Coordinates of C-alpha atoms in Angstrom, one line a residue:
Chain A
M1 CA -25.3 -52.6 -45.5
V2 CA -22.7 -54.2 -42.8
D3 CA -25.4 -52.3 -40.1
E4 CA -28.6 -54.5 -41.7
I5 CA -26.0 -57.8 -41.5
L6 CA -24.4 -57.4 -37.7
Q7 CA -28.3 -56.1 -36.8
S8 CA -28.9 -59.6 -35.0
K9 CA -26.8 -59.4 -31.9
N10 CA -26.7 -62.8 -31.4
D11 CA -24.4 -62.9 -34.3
L12 CA -22.1 -60.9 -32.3
K13 CA -19.3 -62.6 -31.1
M14 CA -17.7 -59.1 -29.8
Q15 CA -18.8 -55.8 -29.8
I16 CA -16.4 -52.6 -29.1
R17 CA -17.7 -50.2 -27.5
N18 CA -16.6 -46.1 -27.4
L19 CA -12.9 -47.6 -27.6
N20 CA -10.0 -45.3 -26.0
F21 CA -6.7 -46.1 -25.5
Y22 CA -3.8 -44.6 -24.3
Y23 CA 0.2 -45.1 -24.3
G24 CA 0.8 -42.7 -21.4
T25 CA -0.6 -39.1 -22.6
H26 CA -0.9 -40.7 -26.5
Q27 CA -3.8 -41.9 -27.3
V28 CA -3.4 -44.5 -29.7
L29 CA -7.0 -45.1 -30.5
K30 CA -9.9 -42.2 -30.6
N31 CA -13.6 -44.0 -30.0
I32 CA -13.8 -47.3 -32.0
N33 CA -16.7 -48.7 -32.3
L34 CA -16.5 -52.5 -34.3
N35 CA -19.4 -55.4 -34.2
I36 CA -17.6 -58.7 -35.1
K37 CA -19.5 -61.1 -35.8
S38 CA -18.9 -64.9 -35.2
N39 CA -17.8 -67.4 -37.7
A40 CA -16.6 -64.6 -39.9
I41 CA -12.9 -63.4 -40.3
T42 CA -12.9 -59.6 -39.3
A43 CA -9.8 -57.9 -41.6
I44 CA -8.2 -55.1 -39.9
I45 CA -6.2 -53.2 -42.3
G46 CA -4.5 -49.5 -42.0
P47 CA -1.0 -48.1 -42.5
S48 CA 2.0 -48.7 -40.3
G49 CA 1.5 -47.1 -36.8
C50 CA -2.8 -46.6 -37.6
G51 CA -2.7 -48.3 -34.4
K52 CA -3.8 -52.0 -35.7
T53 CA -1.9 -54.3 -33.5
T54 CA -2.7 -52.5 -30.4
F55 CA -6.3 -52.6 -31.1
I56 CA -6.4 -56.2 -31.4
R57 CA -4.2 -56.7 -28.6
T58 CA -6.9 -55.3 -26.0
L59 CA -9.8 -57.6 -27.4
N60 CA -7.3 -60.5 -25.3
R61 CA -6.5 -58.0 -22.9
M62 CA -2.6 -58.5 -24.2
N63 CA -2.2 -55.5 -23.5
D64 CA -2.4 -55.4 -19.9
I65 CA 1.5 -56.2 -19.4
I66 CA 2.4 -53.2 -21.2
L67 CA 2.8 -50.0 -19.0
G68 CA 1.5 -46.8 -18.8
I69 CA -1.5 -47.7 -20.8
K70 CA -5.0 -46.9 -20.2
I71 CA -7.9 -48.2 -22.0
E72 CA -11.5 -46.5 -21.8
G73 CA -14.8 -48.4 -23.4
D74 CA -16.4 -51.3 -23.4
I75 CA -15.4 -55.1 -25.4
L76 CA -18.0 -57.1 -24.8
F77 CA -17.1 -61.3 -25.7
D78 CA -20.0 -62.9 -25.0
H79 CA -22.3 -60.1 -24.5
K80 CA -19.8 -59.8 -21.1
N81 CA -17.2 -56.7 -21.2
I82 CA -14.0 -58.1 -20.3
Y83 CA -12.7 -55.2 -18.9
D84 CA -15.6 -55.8 -15.9
D85 CA -13.4 -56.2 -12.4
D86 CA -14.6 -59.7 -11.9
I87 CA -13.2 -60.8 -15.2
D88 CA -10.9 -63.3 -15.0
V89 CA -7.7 -62.1 -17.5
V90 CA -6.2 -65.9 -18.0
D91 CA -9.4 -67.3 -18.3
I92 CA -10.4 -64.7 -21.0
R93 CA -6.7 -65.3 -23.1
R94 CA -7.9 -68.7 -23.2
K95 CA -11.1 -68.3 -24.9
I96 CA -9.8 -65.9 -27.1
G97 CA -6.5 -67.0 -28.9
M98 CA -3.6 -64.9 -30.2
V99 CA -0.9 -65.7 -33.1
F100 CA 1.6 -63.1 -33.8
Q101 CA 3.5 -61.5 -36.4
R102 CA 6.5 -64.1 -36.3
P103 CA 6.2 -67.2 -35.3
N104 CA 7.4 -67.7 -31.7
P105 CA 7.6 -71.5 -30.9
F106 CA 8.9 -72.0 -27.7
P107 CA 11.9 -74.0 -28.0
K108 CA 10.5 -77.5 -26.9
S109 CA 9.6 -80.4 -29.4
I110 CA 6.8 -79.9 -32.1
F111 CA 4.5 -82.7 -29.0
E112 CA 5.5 -79.9 -26.5
N113 CA 4.4 -77.0 -27.4
I114 CA 0.6 -78.0 -28.4
A115 CA 0.8 -79.9 -25.2
Y116 CA 2.0 -76.5 -23.0
G117 CA -1.7 -75.1 -23.5
L118 CA -3.7 -78.4 -22.5
K119 CA -1.2 -79.1 -19.5
I120 CA -1.0 -75.5 -17.8
N121 CA -5.1 -75.3 -18.0
N122 CA -5.9 -78.9 -16.5
L123 CA -7.4 -79.4 -20.1
T124 CA -7.0 -83.4 -20.5
V125 CA -6.8 -86.3 -17.2
N126 CA -4.5 -88.7 -18.8
K127 CA -1.2 -89.3 -21.3
G128 CA -4.0 -91.3 -24.0
E129 CA -6.1 -88.2 -23.8
L130 CA -3.7 -85.5 -24.7
R131 CA -1.6 -87.2 -27.4
E132 CA -5.3 -87.0 -29.1
R133 CA -6.3 -83.7 -28.5
V134 CA -2.1 -83.0 -30.1
E135 CA -3.3 -84.5 -32.8
I136 CA -6.6 -83.4 -33.3
A137 CA -5.0 -79.4 -32.9
L138 CA -2.3 -80.8 -35.7
R139 CA -5.0 -81.4 -37.7
G140 CA -7.0 -78.4 -37.0
A141 CA -3.9 -76.5 -38.8
A142 CA -3.0 -78.8 -41.2
L143 CA 0.5 -79.6 -39.9
W144 CA -0.1 -83.4 -38.9
E145 CA 0.9 -85.3 -41.8
E146 CA 4.0 -83.2 -42.2
V147 CA 5.1 -83.6 -38.5
K148 CA 3.3 -87.0 -37.4
D149 CA 7.1 -88.7 -37.6
R150 CA 8.9 -86.4 -35.8
L151 CA 6.5 -85.2 -32.8
N152 CA 9.4 -85.0 -30.0
T153 CA 12.0 -83.3 -32.7
S154 CA 12.2 -79.5 -31.6
A155 CA 9.9 -77.3 -32.9
L156 CA 12.2 -74.9 -33.4
D157 CA 13.7 -77.4 -36.7
L158 CA 10.6 -76.3 -38.8
S159 CA 10.1 -73.9 -41.6
G160 CA 9.1 -70.5 -40.7
G161 CA 5.9 -71.5 -42.1
Q162 CA 5.5 -75.0 -40.5
Q163 CA 6.2 -73.3 -37.3
Q164 CA 3.0 -70.4 -38.0
R165 CA 0.9 -73.4 -38.5
L166 CA 1.9 -74.9 -35.4
C167 CA 1.3 -72.0 -33.3
I168 CA -2.2 -71.8 -34.7
A169 CA -2.5 -75.2 -34.1
R170 CA -1.0 -74.7 -30.1
A171 CA -4.0 -71.9 -30.4
L172 CA -6.2 -74.2 -31.3
A173 CA -5.6 -77.0 -28.7
V174 CA -6.8 -74.9 -25.8
Q175 CA -10.6 -74.8 -27.8
P176 CA -10.8 -70.7 -27.9
K177 CA -14.0 -69.3 -29.4
V178 CA -11.9 -66.3 -31.0
I179 CA -8.4 -66.4 -32.9
L180 CA -6.7 -63.3 -33.3
F181 CA -4.3 -62.9 -35.3
D182 CA -1.7 -60.1 -36.1
E183 CA -0.1 -60.1 -38.9
P184 CA 0.2 -63.8 -39.5
C185 CA 2.2 -64.2 -42.7
S186 CA 4.4 -61.1 -41.9
A187 CA 7.6 -63.3 -41.9
L188 CA 6.4 -65.8 -44.4
D189 CA 7.2 -66.5 -48.3
P190 CA 4.0 -66.6 -50.0
I191 CA 3.2 -70.6 -50.5
A192 CA 3.2 -70.4 -46.8
T193 CA 1.1 -67.0 -47.2
A194 CA -1.2 -69.5 -49.5
K195 CA -1.3 -72.2 -47.1
I196 CA -1.9 -70.3 -44.1
E197 CA -4.7 -68.1 -46.0
E198 CA -6.4 -71.4 -47.3
L199 CA -6.2 -72.3 -43.5
I200 CA -8.0 -69.9 -41.9
Q201 CA -10.6 -70.2 -44.3
E202 CA -11.3 -73.4 -42.7
L203 CA -11.0 -72.1 -39.3
K204 CA -13.7 -69.6 -39.6
E205 CA -16.5 -72.3 -39.6
K206 CA -15.7 -73.2 -35.9
Y207 CA -14.1 -69.9 -34.9
T208 CA -14.6 -66.5 -34.6
I209 CA -11.3 -64.8 -36.7
V210 CA -9.8 -61.8 -36.1
I211 CA -6.6 -60.5 -38.8
V212 CA -4.7 -57.9 -38.1
T213 CA -2.8 -57.3 -42.0
H214 CA -0.8 -54.9 -44.0
N215 CA -1.3 -56.5 -46.6
M216 CA -4.2 -55.1 -48.8
Q217 CA -4.9 -58.2 -51.5
Q218 CA -5.0 -60.4 -48.1
A219 CA -7.7 -58.4 -46.8
A220 CA -9.6 -58.3 -49.8
R221 CA -9.6 -62.4 -50.6
A222 CA -9.1 -63.8 -47.3
S223 CA -11.9 -61.5 -44.8
D224 CA -16.3 -61.8 -45.0
F225 CA -15.3 -57.7 -43.3
T226 CA -12.9 -55.1 -43.7
A227 CA -12.3 -51.9 -41.0
F228 CA -10.0 -49.0 -42.1
L229 CA -8.0 -47.5 -39.3
M230 CA -5.7 -44.9 -39.8
L231 CA -4.0 -43.0 -37.1
G232 CA -5.9 -44.8 -34.1
E233 CA -9.4 -43.8 -36.3
L234 CA -12.0 -45.9 -37.8
V235 CA -12.7 -45.0 -41.0
E236 CA -14.7 -47.4 -42.2
F237 CA -16.2 -50.1 -41.9
D238 CA -18.2 -52.6 -44.0
I239 CA -18.6 -56.0 -45.9
T240 CA -14.9 -56.7 -47.5
E241 CA -16.3 -56.9 -50.7
K242 CA -17.9 -53.4 -50.3
I243 CA -14.5 -51.9 -49.1
F244 CA -12.9 -52.9 -52.1
T245 CA -15.0 -52.6 -54.6
N246 CA -17.5 -49.0 -53.4
P247 CA -15.4 -47.5 -50.9
S248 CA -18.0 -44.4 -49.0
Q249 CA -14.9 -42.6 -48.4
K250 CA -12.5 -41.1 -50.3
I251 CA -9.3 -41.2 -47.8
T252 CA -10.7 -45.2 -47.8
E253 CA -9.6 -45.5 -51.6
D254 CA -7.1 -44.1 -51.2
Y255 CA -5.6 -46.2 -49.6
I256 CA -6.5 -49.5 -51.4
T257 CA -5.2 -48.6 -53.8
G258 CA -2.2 -47.2 -53.4
R259 CA -1.7 -44.0 -53.2
F260 CA 0.1 -44.2 -50.2
G261 CA 0.5 -46.4 -46.5
Chain B
M1 CA 56.4 -44.1 -44.3
N2 CA 53.5 -41.4 -43.6
K3 CA 52.3 -40.8 -40.8
R4 CA 48.3 -42.5 -40.9
R5 CA 50.1 -45.9 -41.1
F6 CA 53.0 -45.0 -38.7
K7 CA 49.9 -44.0 -35.9
E8 CA 48.4 -47.7 -37.1
K9 CA 51.8 -49.2 -36.1
L10 CA 52.3 -47.5 -33.1
A11 CA 48.9 -48.4 -32.0
Y12 CA 49.5 -52.1 -33.2
S13 CA 52.7 -52.2 -31.0
F14 CA 51.2 -50.7 -28.3
L15 CA 48.2 -52.7 -27.8
I16 CA 50.6 -56.1 -28.6
T17 CA 53.1 -54.7 -25.5
M18 CA 50.2 -54.4 -23.5
I19 CA 48.4 -58.2 -24.0
S20 CA 51.9 -59.9 -23.4
I21 CA 52.1 -57.7 -20.2
I22 CA 48.2 -59.8 -19.3
V23 CA 50.2 -62.6 -20.2
L24 CA 53.5 -62.9 -18.7
S25 CA 51.7 -61.5 -15.3
I26 CA 49.1 -64.8 -15.5
C27 CA 52.0 -66.4 -16.8
L28 CA 54.4 -66.1 -13.7
M29 CA 52.2 -66.1 -11.2
F30 CA 51.0 -69.7 -12.8
Y31 CA 54.9 -70.6 -12.9
F32 CA 55.6 -69.7 -9.3
I33 CA 52.6 -70.9 -7.8
I34 CA 52.9 -74.9 -9.2
S35 CA 56.3 -74.9 -9.2
R36 CA 56.5 -73.5 -6.0
G37 CA 53.8 -75.9 -4.7
I38 CA 53.9 -78.7 -6.3
R39 CA 56.3 -80.0 -4.5
V40 CA 54.4 -80.5 -1.4
I41 CA 51.5 -82.2 -3.6
N42 CA 50.5 -86.1 -3.1
W43 CA 47.7 -88.3 -2.0
E44 CA 48.5 -88.0 1.5
F45 CA 48.2 -83.8 1.2
L46 CA 45.3 -83.5 -0.4
T47 CA 44.2 -86.5 2.5
Q48 CA 45.3 -85.7 6.0
M49 CA 45.0 -83.4 8.7
P50 CA 48.2 -80.7 9.6
R51 CA 50.6 -82.3 11.9
K52 CA 53.4 -80.9 13.9
A53 CA 51.6 -77.6 14.6
M54 CA 51.3 -76.9 10.1
T55 CA 54.2 -77.6 8.9
A56 CA 53.5 -81.8 8.1
G57 CA 50.2 -83.3 7.3
G58 CA 48.3 -82.8 4.9
I59 CA 45.3 -79.8 4.6
F60 CA 41.9 -82.0 4.2
P61 CA 39.8 -80.2 6.9
A62 CA 41.1 -76.3 4.9
I63 CA 39.8 -78.4 1.7
L64 CA 36.6 -79.6 3.8
G65 CA 36.0 -76.3 5.2
T66 CA 36.1 -74.5 2.1
F67 CA 33.8 -76.9 0.7
Y68 CA 31.1 -76.5 3.4
L69 CA 31.6 -72.5 3.2
T70 CA 31.0 -72.0 0.2
M71 CA 28.1 -75.1 -0.8
G72 CA 26.6 -72.9 2.8
A73 CA 26.8 -69.6 1.1
I74 CA 25.2 -71.0 -2.7
C75 CA 22.5 -72.9 -0.4
F76 CA 22.0 -69.8 0.8
A77 CA 21.8 -67.3 -1.9
L78 CA 20.6 -68.9 -5.1
P79 CA 17.5 -69.8 -3.3
L80 CA 17.4 -65.8 -2.3
G81 CA 19.4 -64.2 -5.5
V82 CA 17.3 -66.4 -8.2
S83 CA 14.0 -64.6 -6.5
A84 CA 14.7 -61.6 -6.5
A85 CA 16.3 -61.8 -9.8
I86 CA 12.6 -63.0 -10.8
Y87 CA 11.3 -60.4 -8.5
L88 CA 13.1 -57.7 -10.3
N89 CA 12.8 -58.0 -13.7
E90 CA 9.5 -60.6 -14.3
Y91 CA 7.0 -58.8 -12.1
A92 CA 8.6 -55.7 -10.1
V93 CA 7.0 -52.2 -12.0
Q94 CA 10.2 -50.8 -13.0
N95 CA 9.6 -47.9 -10.8
R96 CA 11.5 -45.0 -8.6
L97 CA 12.0 -47.9 -5.7
V98 CA 12.7 -50.9 -8.2
R99 CA 15.4 -48.8 -9.8
I100 CA 17.4 -47.7 -6.0
I101 CA 17.1 -51.4 -5.2
R102 CA 19.2 -52.1 -8.7
I103 CA 21.1 -49.6 -7.6
S104 CA 22.1 -50.8 -3.7
I105 CA 22.1 -54.6 -5.0
N106 CA 25.2 -52.9 -7.1
N107 CA 26.6 -51.4 -4.7
L108 CA 27.0 -53.9 -2.3
A109 CA 28.9 -55.9 -5.3
G110 CA 31.6 -52.9 -4.9
V111 CA 31.3 -53.3 -0.2
P112 CA 34.8 -54.7 0.2
S113 CA 34.4 -58.1 1.5
V114 CA 36.3 -57.4 5.1
V115 CA 33.3 -55.1 5.4
F116 CA 31.3 -58.0 5.3
G117 CA 33.1 -60.0 7.8
L118 CA 32.7 -57.2 9.8
F119 CA 28.9 -57.2 9.7
G120 CA 28.5 -61.0 9.8
L121 CA 31.0 -60.6 12.9
A122 CA 27.8 -58.3 14.3
I123 CA 24.5 -59.6 13.1
F124 CA 25.8 -63.5 12.8
V125 CA 27.7 -64.1 15.2
K126 CA 26.8 -62.4 18.0
F127 CA 23.6 -60.3 17.1
L128 CA 21.5 -64.2 16.4
N129 CA 24.4 -66.0 18.7
F130 CA 25.5 -68.6 15.7
G131 CA 29.1 -68.6 17.0
V132 CA 31.9 -68.3 15.4
S133 CA 31.2 -71.4 12.9
I134 CA 30.0 -72.6 9.5
L135 CA 26.8 -71.0 9.4
S136 CA 27.6 -67.6 10.3
G137 CA 30.9 -67.9 7.4
S138 CA 28.4 -68.7 4.6
L139 CA 25.7 -66.7 5.7
T140 CA 28.1 -63.9 4.9
L141 CA 29.8 -65.3 2.4
G142 CA 26.3 -65.8 1.0
I143 CA 25.6 -61.9 1.2
L144 CA 28.5 -61.4 -0.7
I145 CA 27.6 -63.3 -3.3
L146 CA 24.2 -62.0 -3.5
P147 CA 24.7 -59.3 -6.8
T148 CA 26.8 -61.4 -8.0
I149 CA 24.3 -64.4 -8.4
I150 CA 21.1 -61.3 -8.9
R151 CA 22.8 -59.9 -12.0
A152 CA 23.7 -63.0 -13.4
S153 CA 19.9 -64.5 -12.5
E154 CA 18.5 -60.7 -14.5
E155 CA 20.9 -61.0 -17.1
A156 CA 19.7 -64.7 -18.0
L157 CA 16.1 -63.9 -17.8
S158 CA 16.3 -61.0 -19.6
A159 CA 17.6 -63.1 -22.2
V160 CA 14.8 -65.1 -22.6
P161 CA 12.2 -63.8 -25.5
N162 CA 9.3 -61.3 -24.4
S163 CA 7.8 -63.2 -27.9
F164 CA 7.7 -65.9 -25.0
R165 CA 6.3 -64.9 -22.8
E166 CA 3.4 -63.3 -24.7
A167 CA 2.6 -67.0 -26.4
S168 CA 2.6 -68.7 -22.6
L169 CA 0.2 -65.7 -21.4
A170 CA -1.9 -66.2 -24.9
L171 CA -2.7 -69.7 -24.4
G172 CA -4.0 -68.9 -20.6
A173 CA -1.2 -69.6 -19.0
T174 CA -0.7 -67.4 -15.5
K175 CA 1.9 -65.1 -15.0
W176 CA 4.0 -67.6 -12.9
Q177 CA 3.0 -70.7 -15.0
T178 CA 4.7 -68.6 -17.7
I179 CA 7.5 -68.0 -15.6
Q180 CA 8.1 -71.3 -14.0
K181 CA 7.4 -73.5 -17.0
I182 CA 8.9 -71.4 -19.6
V183 CA 11.0 -67.9 -18.9
L184 CA 13.3 -69.8 -16.1
P185 CA 13.9 -73.1 -18.2
N186 CA 15.0 -70.9 -21.1
S187 CA 17.1 -68.7 -18.3
F188 CA 18.6 -72.2 -16.3
S189 CA 22.0 -72.2 -18.0
G190 CA 22.0 -68.6 -17.9
I191 CA 21.9 -68.9 -14.1
L192 CA 23.6 -72.0 -13.3
T193 CA 27.2 -70.0 -14.6
G194 CA 26.0 -67.1 -12.5
A195 CA 25.4 -69.3 -9.7
I196 CA 29.4 -71.5 -10.7
L197 CA 31.2 -68.4 -10.9
S198 CA 30.1 -66.5 -7.8
I199 CA 31.2 -70.2 -6.2
G200 CA 34.7 -69.9 -6.9
R201 CA 34.4 -66.0 -5.6
A202 CA 33.2 -67.3 -2.5
A203 CA 35.9 -70.3 -2.1
G204 CA 38.5 -67.8 -2.7
E205 CA 37.6 -64.4 0.2
T206 CA 39.0 -65.0 3.0
A207 CA 38.0 -61.8 4.6
P208 CA 34.3 -62.4 5.2
I209 CA 35.3 -65.7 7.1
L210 CA 37.8 -63.9 8.9
F211 CA 35.9 -63.3 11.8
T212 CA 33.1 -65.6 11.5
A213 CA 33.6 -69.2 10.3
V214 CA 37.9 -69.7 10.5
T215 CA 39.5 -71.1 13.3
F216 CA 43.7 -71.2 12.6
Y217 CA 43.8 -74.8 14.0
S218 CA 41.7 -78.2 13.9
M219 CA 42.2 -81.1 15.3
R220 CA 39.3 -82.1 14.2
L221 CA 36.9 -82.4 11.7
P222 CA 34.1 -80.0 12.0
K223 CA 30.8 -82.0 13.7
S224 CA 27.7 -79.6 12.7
I225 CA 27.5 -76.2 11.5
F226 CA 28.3 -74.6 14.4
S227 CA 32.1 -76.1 14.7
E228 CA 34.6 -73.5 13.2
V229 CA 36.5 -74.7 10.0
M230 CA 39.5 -74.4 8.5
T231 CA 39.4 -72.9 5.2
L232 CA 41.5 -72.6 2.3
P233 CA 42.8 -69.4 1.6
Y234 CA 43.3 -68.8 5.8
H235 CA 45.2 -71.7 6.1
I236 CA 47.7 -70.1 3.6
Y237 CA 47.5 -66.6 5.8
A238 CA 48.3 -68.6 8.8
L239 CA 51.1 -70.3 7.4
M240 CA 52.7 -67.5 6.2
T241 CA 52.4 -65.2 9.5
E242 CA 52.2 -67.2 12.0
G243 CA 54.6 -70.7 14.0
T244 CA 57.9 -70.5 14.0
H245 CA 59.0 -73.1 10.6
P246 CA 58.3 -70.8 8.1
E247 CA 61.1 -72.9 6.1
S248 CA 58.8 -75.5 6.7
Q249 CA 55.6 -73.6 6.5
V250 CA 56.0 -71.6 3.7
P251 CA 56.0 -74.8 1.0
I252 CA 52.7 -76.6 2.6
A253 CA 51.1 -72.5 1.4
Y254 CA 52.3 -72.7 -1.9
G255 CA 50.7 -76.1 -2.1
T256 CA 47.3 -75.3 -0.1
A257 CA 47.6 -72.1 -3.2
L258 CA 47.8 -74.4 -6.0
V259 CA 45.0 -76.8 -4.9
L260 CA 43.0 -73.0 -4.7
V261 CA 44.0 -71.9 -7.5
F262 CA 42.9 -75.5 -9.6
L263 CA 39.5 -75.4 -7.3
V264 CA 38.6 -72.6 -8.7
L265 CA 39.7 -72.5 -12.3
G266 CA 37.6 -75.6 -12.1
L267 CA 34.7 -74.5 -11.6
N268 CA 35.2 -71.6 -13.9
L269 CA 35.9 -74.2 -16.3
I270 CA 32.6 -75.8 -15.7
A271 CA 30.6 -72.4 -15.7
V272 CA 32.2 -71.9 -19.2
I273 CA 31.3 -75.4 -20.6
L274 CA 27.9 -75.2 -19.3
R275 CA 27.6 -71.9 -21.4
N276 CA 29.1 -73.2 -24.3
Q277 CA 26.6 -75.8 -24.4
F278 CA 23.3 -73.2 -23.5
R279 CA 24.4 -71.0 -26.2
R280 CA 24.2 -73.8 -28.5
S281 CA 21.1 -75.0 -28.0
K282 CA 19.6 -71.6 -28.1
K283 CA 18.2 -71.4 -31.3
W284 CA 16.4 -68.6 -31.5

């Protein structure tokens, strides 16, 4: 079923081919094959230690900064392997943005947090344009109305949920094509979580979304496709509805019904 | 009274005694320096040249010399030390070589300061032919404080949470942009604290400048970085060991010590204030 939907190559933003990942001699990801559809939300679920975070961090080469790792296989982004030698990793990370587990705004003002990415990438020419782009990013993350009167106050004075939306706005500002969310709500309360989920739904209109989550309900209500990882292997990948109503693997069913995990 | 309680009291009294001894020694030291030195301190003492073979007049050239040497040392050691720390903490792959470099730096901190003096004499004074001069002395002191600066800077850099680096890299920043715009601004106060503490150390050292920078007595203020200078610590040494009028030299020596102690204390105070401000502004 999922194969039919993901047949048309033009719809695929990223293709993961035979991905193996090692920390030293320990193999964390085992031969992962997965397609990520444009303008859709792909959720990665699985028990702790299954390699979810490692997997999502291979998609924008954030694992490169860790020592002693080895990666095999291809990850195609717009049909080009991001691990090719002629790829500029800095450029890849701008195009494939990331939001982390814990909100991590810079200890700067709200405005400067958003402006940072624009400045370092030389994306704006003048101050007027910079202000405009900051506003667009904050509106994009549904934060503008809450912070428009205090753009110059410290980002660290915001609540946890606001900080996480600021981090989303910060990622939006540099105009990525894909946004990776690594358990974005794990440090947030239910109300803040609901807001982020709603926001992610809106974002898929313009962006391709991959979200790692520990929360089964979140994957079920907020994603289009779901991949179930266990012990570094991709057990099942399908349309979210199918995974949660009629999984083809017994072990998937056991996990989503809470028998383990 | 049971045995346990008795031991508790014993331990407590022991620790109180120990801390009292420390506090008492510090108080005594200050008492002696202040009570013996305060008499000679006045505006003239701080701003005039020595007169009558150092038995009268002021210590201005020594204050100036200490100032020049420490500033020179910090100008040399700060860029070098901070660069080394950035390399070690941000760029270097943590392999055997880097571990050896780190151990060597730590060992450098344990080398007796007179050895630095001999090294400075051999390299800067003789080999590079800078002569006994502000330049040679500054470079020697610079090497002396290098380990302190590297260690303090490394600590300051590693105190910056990794999540900041990741956030920056994930936005398409290069490693250098991340260091420049995120890591360094957030470790600035820590680096500064290390720098100021080493200024205090450099100001008080005698042995490294003994053969490389100081002169016993100078009629004129230094003209260039190739001039030799008088300094506070060496001035004290000279007053106590040379000359024929101890009755007038000894009070001047205590006065000089008082100036030196307050100079170093002042610098340490600035370091503490900076660090506290840093801690207050640091909320992560």
